[in-house]
Coordinates of C-alpha atoms and ligand atoms in Angstrom, one line a residue:
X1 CA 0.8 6.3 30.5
X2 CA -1.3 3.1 29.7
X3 CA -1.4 1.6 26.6
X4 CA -5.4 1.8 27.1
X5 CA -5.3 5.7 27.7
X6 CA -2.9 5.9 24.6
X7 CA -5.2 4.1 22.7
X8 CA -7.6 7.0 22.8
X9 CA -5.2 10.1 21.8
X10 CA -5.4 11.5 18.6
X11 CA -3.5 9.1 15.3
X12 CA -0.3 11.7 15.6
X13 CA 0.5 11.0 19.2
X14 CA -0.4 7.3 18.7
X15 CA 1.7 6.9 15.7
X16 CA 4.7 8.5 17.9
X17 CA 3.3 6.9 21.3
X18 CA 2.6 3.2 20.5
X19 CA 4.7 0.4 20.0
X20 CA 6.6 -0.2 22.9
X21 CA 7.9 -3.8 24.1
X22 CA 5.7 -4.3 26.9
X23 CA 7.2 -4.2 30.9
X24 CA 10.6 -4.2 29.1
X25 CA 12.4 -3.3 32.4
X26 CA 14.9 -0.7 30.8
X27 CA 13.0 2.5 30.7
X28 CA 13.8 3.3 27.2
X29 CA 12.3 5.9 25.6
X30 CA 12.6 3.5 22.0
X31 CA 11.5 0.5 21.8
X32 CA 14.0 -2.3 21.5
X33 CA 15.1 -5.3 19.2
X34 CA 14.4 -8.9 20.2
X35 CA 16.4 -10.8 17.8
X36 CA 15.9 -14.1 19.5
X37 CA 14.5 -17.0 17.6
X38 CA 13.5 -19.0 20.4
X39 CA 11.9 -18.2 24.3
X40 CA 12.8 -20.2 27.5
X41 CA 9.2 -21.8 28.7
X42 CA 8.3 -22.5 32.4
X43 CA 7.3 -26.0 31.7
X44 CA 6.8 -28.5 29.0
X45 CA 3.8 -27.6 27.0
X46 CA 3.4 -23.7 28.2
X47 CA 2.2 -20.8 25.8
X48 CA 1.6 -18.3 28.5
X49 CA 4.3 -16.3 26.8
X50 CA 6.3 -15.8 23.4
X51 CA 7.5 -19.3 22.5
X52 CA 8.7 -19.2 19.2
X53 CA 9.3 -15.9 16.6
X54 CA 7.3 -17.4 13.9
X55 CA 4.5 -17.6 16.1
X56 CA 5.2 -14.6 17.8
X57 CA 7.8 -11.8 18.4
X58 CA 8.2 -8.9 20.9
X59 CA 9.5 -6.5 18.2
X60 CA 6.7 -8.0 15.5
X61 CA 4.0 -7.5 18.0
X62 CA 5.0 -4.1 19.2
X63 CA 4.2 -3.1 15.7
X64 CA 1.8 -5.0 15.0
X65 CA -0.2 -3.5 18.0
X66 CA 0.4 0.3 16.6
X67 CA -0.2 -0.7 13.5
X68 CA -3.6 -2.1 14.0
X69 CA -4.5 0.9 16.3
X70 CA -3.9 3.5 13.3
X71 CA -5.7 1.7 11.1
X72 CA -8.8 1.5 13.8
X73 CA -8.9 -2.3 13.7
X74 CA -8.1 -4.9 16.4
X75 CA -5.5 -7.0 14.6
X76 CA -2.4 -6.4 12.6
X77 CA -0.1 -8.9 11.2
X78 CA 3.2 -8.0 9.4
X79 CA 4.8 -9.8 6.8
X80 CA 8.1 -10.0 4.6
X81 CA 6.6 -7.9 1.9
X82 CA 3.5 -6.5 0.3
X83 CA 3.1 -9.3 -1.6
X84 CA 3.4 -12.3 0.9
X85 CA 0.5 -10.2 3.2
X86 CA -1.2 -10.3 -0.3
X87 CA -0.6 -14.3 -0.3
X88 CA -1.4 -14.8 3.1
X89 CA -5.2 -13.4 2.3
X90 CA -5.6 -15.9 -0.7
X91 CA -4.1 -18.7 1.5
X92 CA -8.0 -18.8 2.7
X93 CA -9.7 -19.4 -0.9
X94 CA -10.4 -22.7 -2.2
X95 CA -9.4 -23.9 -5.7
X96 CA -12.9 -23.3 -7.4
X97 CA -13.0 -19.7 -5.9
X98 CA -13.4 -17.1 -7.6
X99 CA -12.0 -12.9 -7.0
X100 CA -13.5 -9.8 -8.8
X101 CA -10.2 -7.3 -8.5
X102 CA -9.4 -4.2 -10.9
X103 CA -8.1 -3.8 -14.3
X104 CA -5.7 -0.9 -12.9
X105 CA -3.6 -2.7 -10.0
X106 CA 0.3 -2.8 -8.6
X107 CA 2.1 -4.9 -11.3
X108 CA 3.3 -7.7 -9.1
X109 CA -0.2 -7.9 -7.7
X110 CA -1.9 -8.5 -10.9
X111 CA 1.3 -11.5 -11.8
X112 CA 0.9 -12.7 -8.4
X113 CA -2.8 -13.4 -9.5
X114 CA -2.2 -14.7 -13.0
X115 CA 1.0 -16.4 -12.9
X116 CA 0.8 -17.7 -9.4
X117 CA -3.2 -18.0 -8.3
X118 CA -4.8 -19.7 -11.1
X119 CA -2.6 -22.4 -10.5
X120 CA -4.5 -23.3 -7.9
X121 CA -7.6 -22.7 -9.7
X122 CA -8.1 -18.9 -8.2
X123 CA -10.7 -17.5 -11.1
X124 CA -10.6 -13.7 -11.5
X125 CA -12.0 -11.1 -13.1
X126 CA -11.0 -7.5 -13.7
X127 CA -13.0 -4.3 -13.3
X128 CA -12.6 -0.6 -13.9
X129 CA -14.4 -0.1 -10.5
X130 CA -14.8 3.4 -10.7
X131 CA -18.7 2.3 -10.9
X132 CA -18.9 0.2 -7.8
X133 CA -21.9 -1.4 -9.9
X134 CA -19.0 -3.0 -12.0
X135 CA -18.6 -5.3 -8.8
X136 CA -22.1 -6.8 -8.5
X137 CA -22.2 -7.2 -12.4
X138 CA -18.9 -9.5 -12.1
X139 CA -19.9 -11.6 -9.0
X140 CA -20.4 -15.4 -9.3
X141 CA -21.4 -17.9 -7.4
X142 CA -18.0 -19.0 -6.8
X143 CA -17.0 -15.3 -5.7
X144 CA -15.1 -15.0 -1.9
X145 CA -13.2 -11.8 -2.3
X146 CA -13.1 -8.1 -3.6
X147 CA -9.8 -7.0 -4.3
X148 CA -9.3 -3.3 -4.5
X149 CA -6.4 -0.9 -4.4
X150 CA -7.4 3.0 -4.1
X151 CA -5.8 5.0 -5.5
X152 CA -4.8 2.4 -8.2
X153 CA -1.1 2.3 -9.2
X154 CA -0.7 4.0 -11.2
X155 CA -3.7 5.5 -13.1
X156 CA -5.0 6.9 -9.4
X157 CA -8.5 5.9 -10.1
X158 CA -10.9 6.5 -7.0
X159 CA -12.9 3.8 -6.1
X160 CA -15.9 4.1 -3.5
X161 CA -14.6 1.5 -0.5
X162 CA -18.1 2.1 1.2
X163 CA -20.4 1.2 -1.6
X164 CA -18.4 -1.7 -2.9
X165 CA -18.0 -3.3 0.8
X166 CA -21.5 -2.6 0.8
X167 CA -22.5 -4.8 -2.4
X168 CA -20.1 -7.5 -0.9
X169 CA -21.8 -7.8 2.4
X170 CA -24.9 -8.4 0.9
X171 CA -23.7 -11.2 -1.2
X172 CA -21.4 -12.8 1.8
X173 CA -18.3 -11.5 -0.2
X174 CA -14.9 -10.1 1.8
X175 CA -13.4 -7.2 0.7
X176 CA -9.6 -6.2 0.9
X177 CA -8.7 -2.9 0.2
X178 CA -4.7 -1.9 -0.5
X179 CA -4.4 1.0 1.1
X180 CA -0.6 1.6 0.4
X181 CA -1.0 4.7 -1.8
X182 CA -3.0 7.0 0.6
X183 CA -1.6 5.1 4.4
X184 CA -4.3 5.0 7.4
X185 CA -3.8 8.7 7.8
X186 CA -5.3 9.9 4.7
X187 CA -7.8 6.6 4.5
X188 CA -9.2 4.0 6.7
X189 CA -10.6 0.9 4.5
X190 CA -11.6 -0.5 7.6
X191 CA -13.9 2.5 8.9
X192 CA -15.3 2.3 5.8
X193 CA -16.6 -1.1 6.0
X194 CA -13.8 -3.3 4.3
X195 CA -12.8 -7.0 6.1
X196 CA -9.2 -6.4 5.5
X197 CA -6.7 -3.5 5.3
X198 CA -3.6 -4.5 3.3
X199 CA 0.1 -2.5 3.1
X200 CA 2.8 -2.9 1.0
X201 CA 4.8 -1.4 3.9
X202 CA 7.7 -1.2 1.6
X203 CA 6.3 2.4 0.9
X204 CA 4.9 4.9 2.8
X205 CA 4.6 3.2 6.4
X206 CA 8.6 2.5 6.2
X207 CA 8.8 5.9 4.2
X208 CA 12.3 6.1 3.9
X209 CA 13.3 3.0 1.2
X210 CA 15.1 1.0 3.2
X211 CA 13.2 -1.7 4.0
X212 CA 10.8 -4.6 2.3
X213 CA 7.8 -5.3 4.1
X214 CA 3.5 -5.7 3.8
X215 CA 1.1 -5.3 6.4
X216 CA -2.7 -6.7 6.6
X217 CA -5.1 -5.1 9.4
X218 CA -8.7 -6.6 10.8
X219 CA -11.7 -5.9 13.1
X220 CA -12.9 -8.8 13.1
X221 CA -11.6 -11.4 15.6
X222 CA -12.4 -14.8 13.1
X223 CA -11.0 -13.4 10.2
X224 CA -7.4 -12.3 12.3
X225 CA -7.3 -15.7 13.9
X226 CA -7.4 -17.2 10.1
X227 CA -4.9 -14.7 8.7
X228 CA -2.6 -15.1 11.6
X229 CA -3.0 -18.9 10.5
X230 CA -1.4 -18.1 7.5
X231 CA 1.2 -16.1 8.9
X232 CA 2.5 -18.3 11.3
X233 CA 1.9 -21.8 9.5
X234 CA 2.7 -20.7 6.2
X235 CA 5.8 -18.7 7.7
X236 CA 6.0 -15.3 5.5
X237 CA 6.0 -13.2 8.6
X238 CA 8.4 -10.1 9.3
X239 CA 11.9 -10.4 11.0
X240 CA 12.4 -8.1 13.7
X241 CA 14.7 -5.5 12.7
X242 CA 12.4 -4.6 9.6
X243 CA 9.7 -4.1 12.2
X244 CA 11.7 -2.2 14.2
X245 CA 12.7 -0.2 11.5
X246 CA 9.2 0.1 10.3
X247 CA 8.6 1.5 13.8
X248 CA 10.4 3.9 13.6
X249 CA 8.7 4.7 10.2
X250 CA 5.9 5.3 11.4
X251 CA 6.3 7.9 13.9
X252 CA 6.4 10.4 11.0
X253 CA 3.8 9.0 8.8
X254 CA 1.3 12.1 9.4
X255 CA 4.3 15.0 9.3
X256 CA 5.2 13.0 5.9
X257 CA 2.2 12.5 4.1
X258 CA 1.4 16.3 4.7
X259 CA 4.0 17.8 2.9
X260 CA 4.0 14.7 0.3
X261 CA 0.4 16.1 -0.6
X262 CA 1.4 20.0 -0.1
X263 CA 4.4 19.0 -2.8
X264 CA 2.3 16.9 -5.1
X265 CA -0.6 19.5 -5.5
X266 CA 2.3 22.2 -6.4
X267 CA 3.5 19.5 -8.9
X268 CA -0.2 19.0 -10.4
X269 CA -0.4 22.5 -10.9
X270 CA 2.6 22.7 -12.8
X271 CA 2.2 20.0 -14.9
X272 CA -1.5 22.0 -15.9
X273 CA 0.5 24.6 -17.6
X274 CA 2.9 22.9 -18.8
X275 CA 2.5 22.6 -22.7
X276 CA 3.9 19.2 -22.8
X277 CA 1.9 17.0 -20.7
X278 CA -1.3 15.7 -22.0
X279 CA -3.0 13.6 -18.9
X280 CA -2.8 13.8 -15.5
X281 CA -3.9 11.1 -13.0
X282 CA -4.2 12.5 -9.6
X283 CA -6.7 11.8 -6.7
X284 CA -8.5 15.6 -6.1
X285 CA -7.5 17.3 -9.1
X286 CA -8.9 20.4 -10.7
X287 CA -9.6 21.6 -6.4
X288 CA -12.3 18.9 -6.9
X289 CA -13.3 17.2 -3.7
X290 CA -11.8 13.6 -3.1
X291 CA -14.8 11.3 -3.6
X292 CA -13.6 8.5 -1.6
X293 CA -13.3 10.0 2.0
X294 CA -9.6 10.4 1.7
X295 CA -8.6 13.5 3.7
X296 CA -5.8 14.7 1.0
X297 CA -3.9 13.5 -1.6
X298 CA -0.7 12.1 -0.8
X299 CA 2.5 11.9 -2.7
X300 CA 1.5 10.1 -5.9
X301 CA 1.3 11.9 -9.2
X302 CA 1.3 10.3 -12.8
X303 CA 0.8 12.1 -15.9
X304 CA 1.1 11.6 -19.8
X305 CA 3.4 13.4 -22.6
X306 CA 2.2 14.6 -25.7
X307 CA 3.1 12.7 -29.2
X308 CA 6.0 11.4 -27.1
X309 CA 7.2 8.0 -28.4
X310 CA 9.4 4.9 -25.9
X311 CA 12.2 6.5 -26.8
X312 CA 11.8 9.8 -25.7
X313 CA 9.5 9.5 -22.6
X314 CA 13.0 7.2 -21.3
X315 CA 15.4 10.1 -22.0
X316 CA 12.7 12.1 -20.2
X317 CA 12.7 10.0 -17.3
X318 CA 16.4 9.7 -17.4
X319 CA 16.8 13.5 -17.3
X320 CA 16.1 14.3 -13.8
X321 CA 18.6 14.8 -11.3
X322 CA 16.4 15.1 -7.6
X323 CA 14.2 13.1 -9.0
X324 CA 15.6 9.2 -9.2
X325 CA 14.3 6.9 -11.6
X326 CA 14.1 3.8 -9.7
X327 CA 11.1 1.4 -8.8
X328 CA 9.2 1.8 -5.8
X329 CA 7.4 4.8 -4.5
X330 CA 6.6 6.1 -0.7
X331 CA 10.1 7.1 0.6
X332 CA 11.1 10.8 1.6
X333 CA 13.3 11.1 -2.1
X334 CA 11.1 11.9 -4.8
X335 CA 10.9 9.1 -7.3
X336 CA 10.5 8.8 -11.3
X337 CA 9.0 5.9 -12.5
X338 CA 7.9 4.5 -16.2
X339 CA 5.3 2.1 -15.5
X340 CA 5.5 0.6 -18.8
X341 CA 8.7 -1.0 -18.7
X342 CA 9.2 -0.6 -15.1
X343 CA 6.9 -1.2 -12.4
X344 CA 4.2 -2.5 -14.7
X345 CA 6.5 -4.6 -17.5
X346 CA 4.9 -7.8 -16.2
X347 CA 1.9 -7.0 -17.8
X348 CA 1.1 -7.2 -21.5
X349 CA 1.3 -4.5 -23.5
X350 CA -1.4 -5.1 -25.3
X351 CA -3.4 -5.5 -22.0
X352 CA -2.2 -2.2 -20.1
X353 CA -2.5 -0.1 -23.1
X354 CA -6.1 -0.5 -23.4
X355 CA -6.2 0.5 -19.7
X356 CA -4.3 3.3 -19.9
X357 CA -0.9 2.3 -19.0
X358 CA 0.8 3.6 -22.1
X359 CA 4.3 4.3 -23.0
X360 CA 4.0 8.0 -22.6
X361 CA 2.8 7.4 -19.2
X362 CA 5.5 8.8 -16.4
X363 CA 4.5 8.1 -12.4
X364 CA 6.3 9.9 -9.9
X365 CA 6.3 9.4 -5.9
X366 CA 6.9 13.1 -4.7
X367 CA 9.1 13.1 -2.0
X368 CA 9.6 15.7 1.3
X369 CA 12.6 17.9 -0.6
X370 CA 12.0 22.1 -1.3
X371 CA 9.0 22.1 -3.5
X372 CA 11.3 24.5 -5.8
X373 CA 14.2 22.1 -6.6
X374 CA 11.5 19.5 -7.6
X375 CA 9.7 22.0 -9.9
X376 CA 13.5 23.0 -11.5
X377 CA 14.1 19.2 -12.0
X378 CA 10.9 18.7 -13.9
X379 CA 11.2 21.8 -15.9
X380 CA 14.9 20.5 -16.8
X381 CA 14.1 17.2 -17.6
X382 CA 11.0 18.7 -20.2
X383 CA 13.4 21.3 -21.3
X384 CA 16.1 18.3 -22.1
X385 CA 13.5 16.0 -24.7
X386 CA 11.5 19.6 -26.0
X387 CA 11.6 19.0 -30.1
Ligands
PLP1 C1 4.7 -2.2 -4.0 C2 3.2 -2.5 -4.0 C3 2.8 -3.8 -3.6 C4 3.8 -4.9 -3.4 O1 4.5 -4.8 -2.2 P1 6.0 -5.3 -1.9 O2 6.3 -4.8 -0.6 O3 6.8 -4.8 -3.0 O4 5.9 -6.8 -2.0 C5 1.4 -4.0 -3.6 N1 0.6 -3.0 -3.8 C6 0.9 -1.8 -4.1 C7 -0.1 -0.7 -4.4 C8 2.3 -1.5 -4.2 O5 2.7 -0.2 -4.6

């Protein structure tokens, strides 16, 4: 079949479909790995074809072409992790400029920001954004760029893509949205008006934590050649074994997020009747509908325990067994997380507690196991620091 006609099927078949080295010659039914750094040229001078990998790869492009096709945009570009995508976007500000982002972001996004960005004279200022009036009341005349993550990591606050890409168009303002939490099958920034879709690939798109990887994907055509600027002149780009692997990813994403929502929403009613858990962050609870146009909930749930001090919210989240306490979310193993002094250490404390990021707080990615042995593992673990 043509890639054309494929790009009209339904995102399941594309996701399984797409991604193919182009007139590869072999027939294989998988695409293949192009290691090679380097491409022989006809003559002197001609960029007809691949020339060099950090330009351009077979493998890289492959994926990159699905990619940008489940995310309905035109362009993809994959990078060597979430984080050097996120880079790649602020390689286009100025020193001068300035960023209206959210007090409730990824750790290493928010340090990236403060401890790398203002070096270079990036101004920003932080938002709840659950109002998308919060927006217009930060912007500037310096402001370039809306910086968004829904759901955040890891309170899961909603924020409405449409009416904040709305208030940035007015004002001549790009938004980005980080899509990782909810993937392009459960949310599609860019159908929703944003300039830029950004992955930390790391997660969900790989889905099985065993690779490193970020992901940025655009409609339009003078915004992909400037981010594909900073990808090959700046160099951050992906090698082509994580693509491949990434490939491979992402021929399960929609089979994977299904039951990572089905599991989750058994978890979230759980943890409603469970005695010791005060708060629970989690897009769609209570059956209410997801305000942001995400089609379900994916795999991410955090939650709060009552009265429970540093000390015993770590022997909680060192008492499960299915459940591993490690950093990172988005794989097919269910996760445990404590932001505080995990995933969100870099921030401080003084700063993420009047957010919301508290020592109590416990996140967890709910992986694809039995619903049943994660429900045991959680009642264990309660059961283990009950007073
Ligand atoms: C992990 C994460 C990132 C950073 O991505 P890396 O691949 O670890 O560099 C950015 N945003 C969100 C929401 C994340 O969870």
């Amino acid at each position: 079949m043509s890639d054309e006609k494929m790009r009209r099927k339904n995102f399941e078949t594309r996701a399984i479909h797409l991604g193919h080295v182009p007139e590869d010659g072999t027939r294989s039914v998988t695409p293949g790995i192009y290691p090679s750094s380097t491409y022989r040229v006809e003559y002197p001078g001609d960029e007809s074809g691949y020339v060099y990998s950090r330009w351009s790869n077979p493998t890289r492009k492959a994926l990159e072409d699905a990619l940008a096709s489940l995310e309905n945009g035109t362009r993809a570009m994959a990078f060597s992790s979430g984080l050097a995508a996120i880079n790649a976007v602020f390689g286009m500000l100025r020193p001068g400029d300035h960023v209206v982002t959210l007090t409730d972001l990824y750790g290493g996004t928010r340090r990236q920001f403060e401890k790398h960005l203002r070096n270079f004279e990036i101004d920003f200022t932080y938002v709840d954004g659950r109002d998308p009036s919060d927006f217009e009341k930060a912007i500037t005349d310096k402001t370039r760029l809306f910086w968004l993550e829904t759901p955040t990591n890891p309170l899961m606050n909603l924020i409405d893509i449409e009416a904040v890409t709305a208030i940035g168009k007015t004002h001549d303002i790009l938004t980005a949205v980080d899509n990782t939490f909810a993937t392009p099958y459960i949310q599609k920034p860019l159908d929703l008006g944003a300039d830029i879709a950004h992955h930390s690939a790391s997660k969900y798109l790989g889905g099985h934590c065993d690779l490193i990887a970020g992901v940025l994907v655009v409609k339009d055509e003078e915004l992909a050649e400037k981010l594909y600027f900073q990808q090959y002149a700046v160099g951050a780009q992906l090698n082509p074994f994580e693509a491949w692997l990434m490939l491979r990813g992402i021929k399960t994403l929609h089979v994977r997020m299904e039951r990572h929502s089905v599991n989750s929403m058994k978890i979230v009613e759980y943890l409603e009747s469970e005695p010791m858990v005060d708060k629970i962050y989690y897009p769609g609870q209570d059956g209410k509908p997801i305000p942001n146009k995400m089609t379900m909930p994916g795999g991410m749930v955090s939650f709060t325990i009552k009265d429970a001090d540093f000390e015993r919210v770590k022997k909680f989240a060192m008492s499960t067994s299915v459940f591993v306490l490690a950093e990172s979310l988005g794989g097919v193993e269910s996760l445990i997380n404590h932001p505080a002094s995990m995933t969100h250490a870099s921030i401080p404390k003084e700063v993420r507690e009047q957010y919301g990021v508290t020592d109590n707080l416990i996140r967890l990615s709910v992986g694809i196991e039995h619903i049943d042995d994660l429900l045991i593992d959680l009642r264990e673990a309660f059961a283990a620091v009950k007073k």
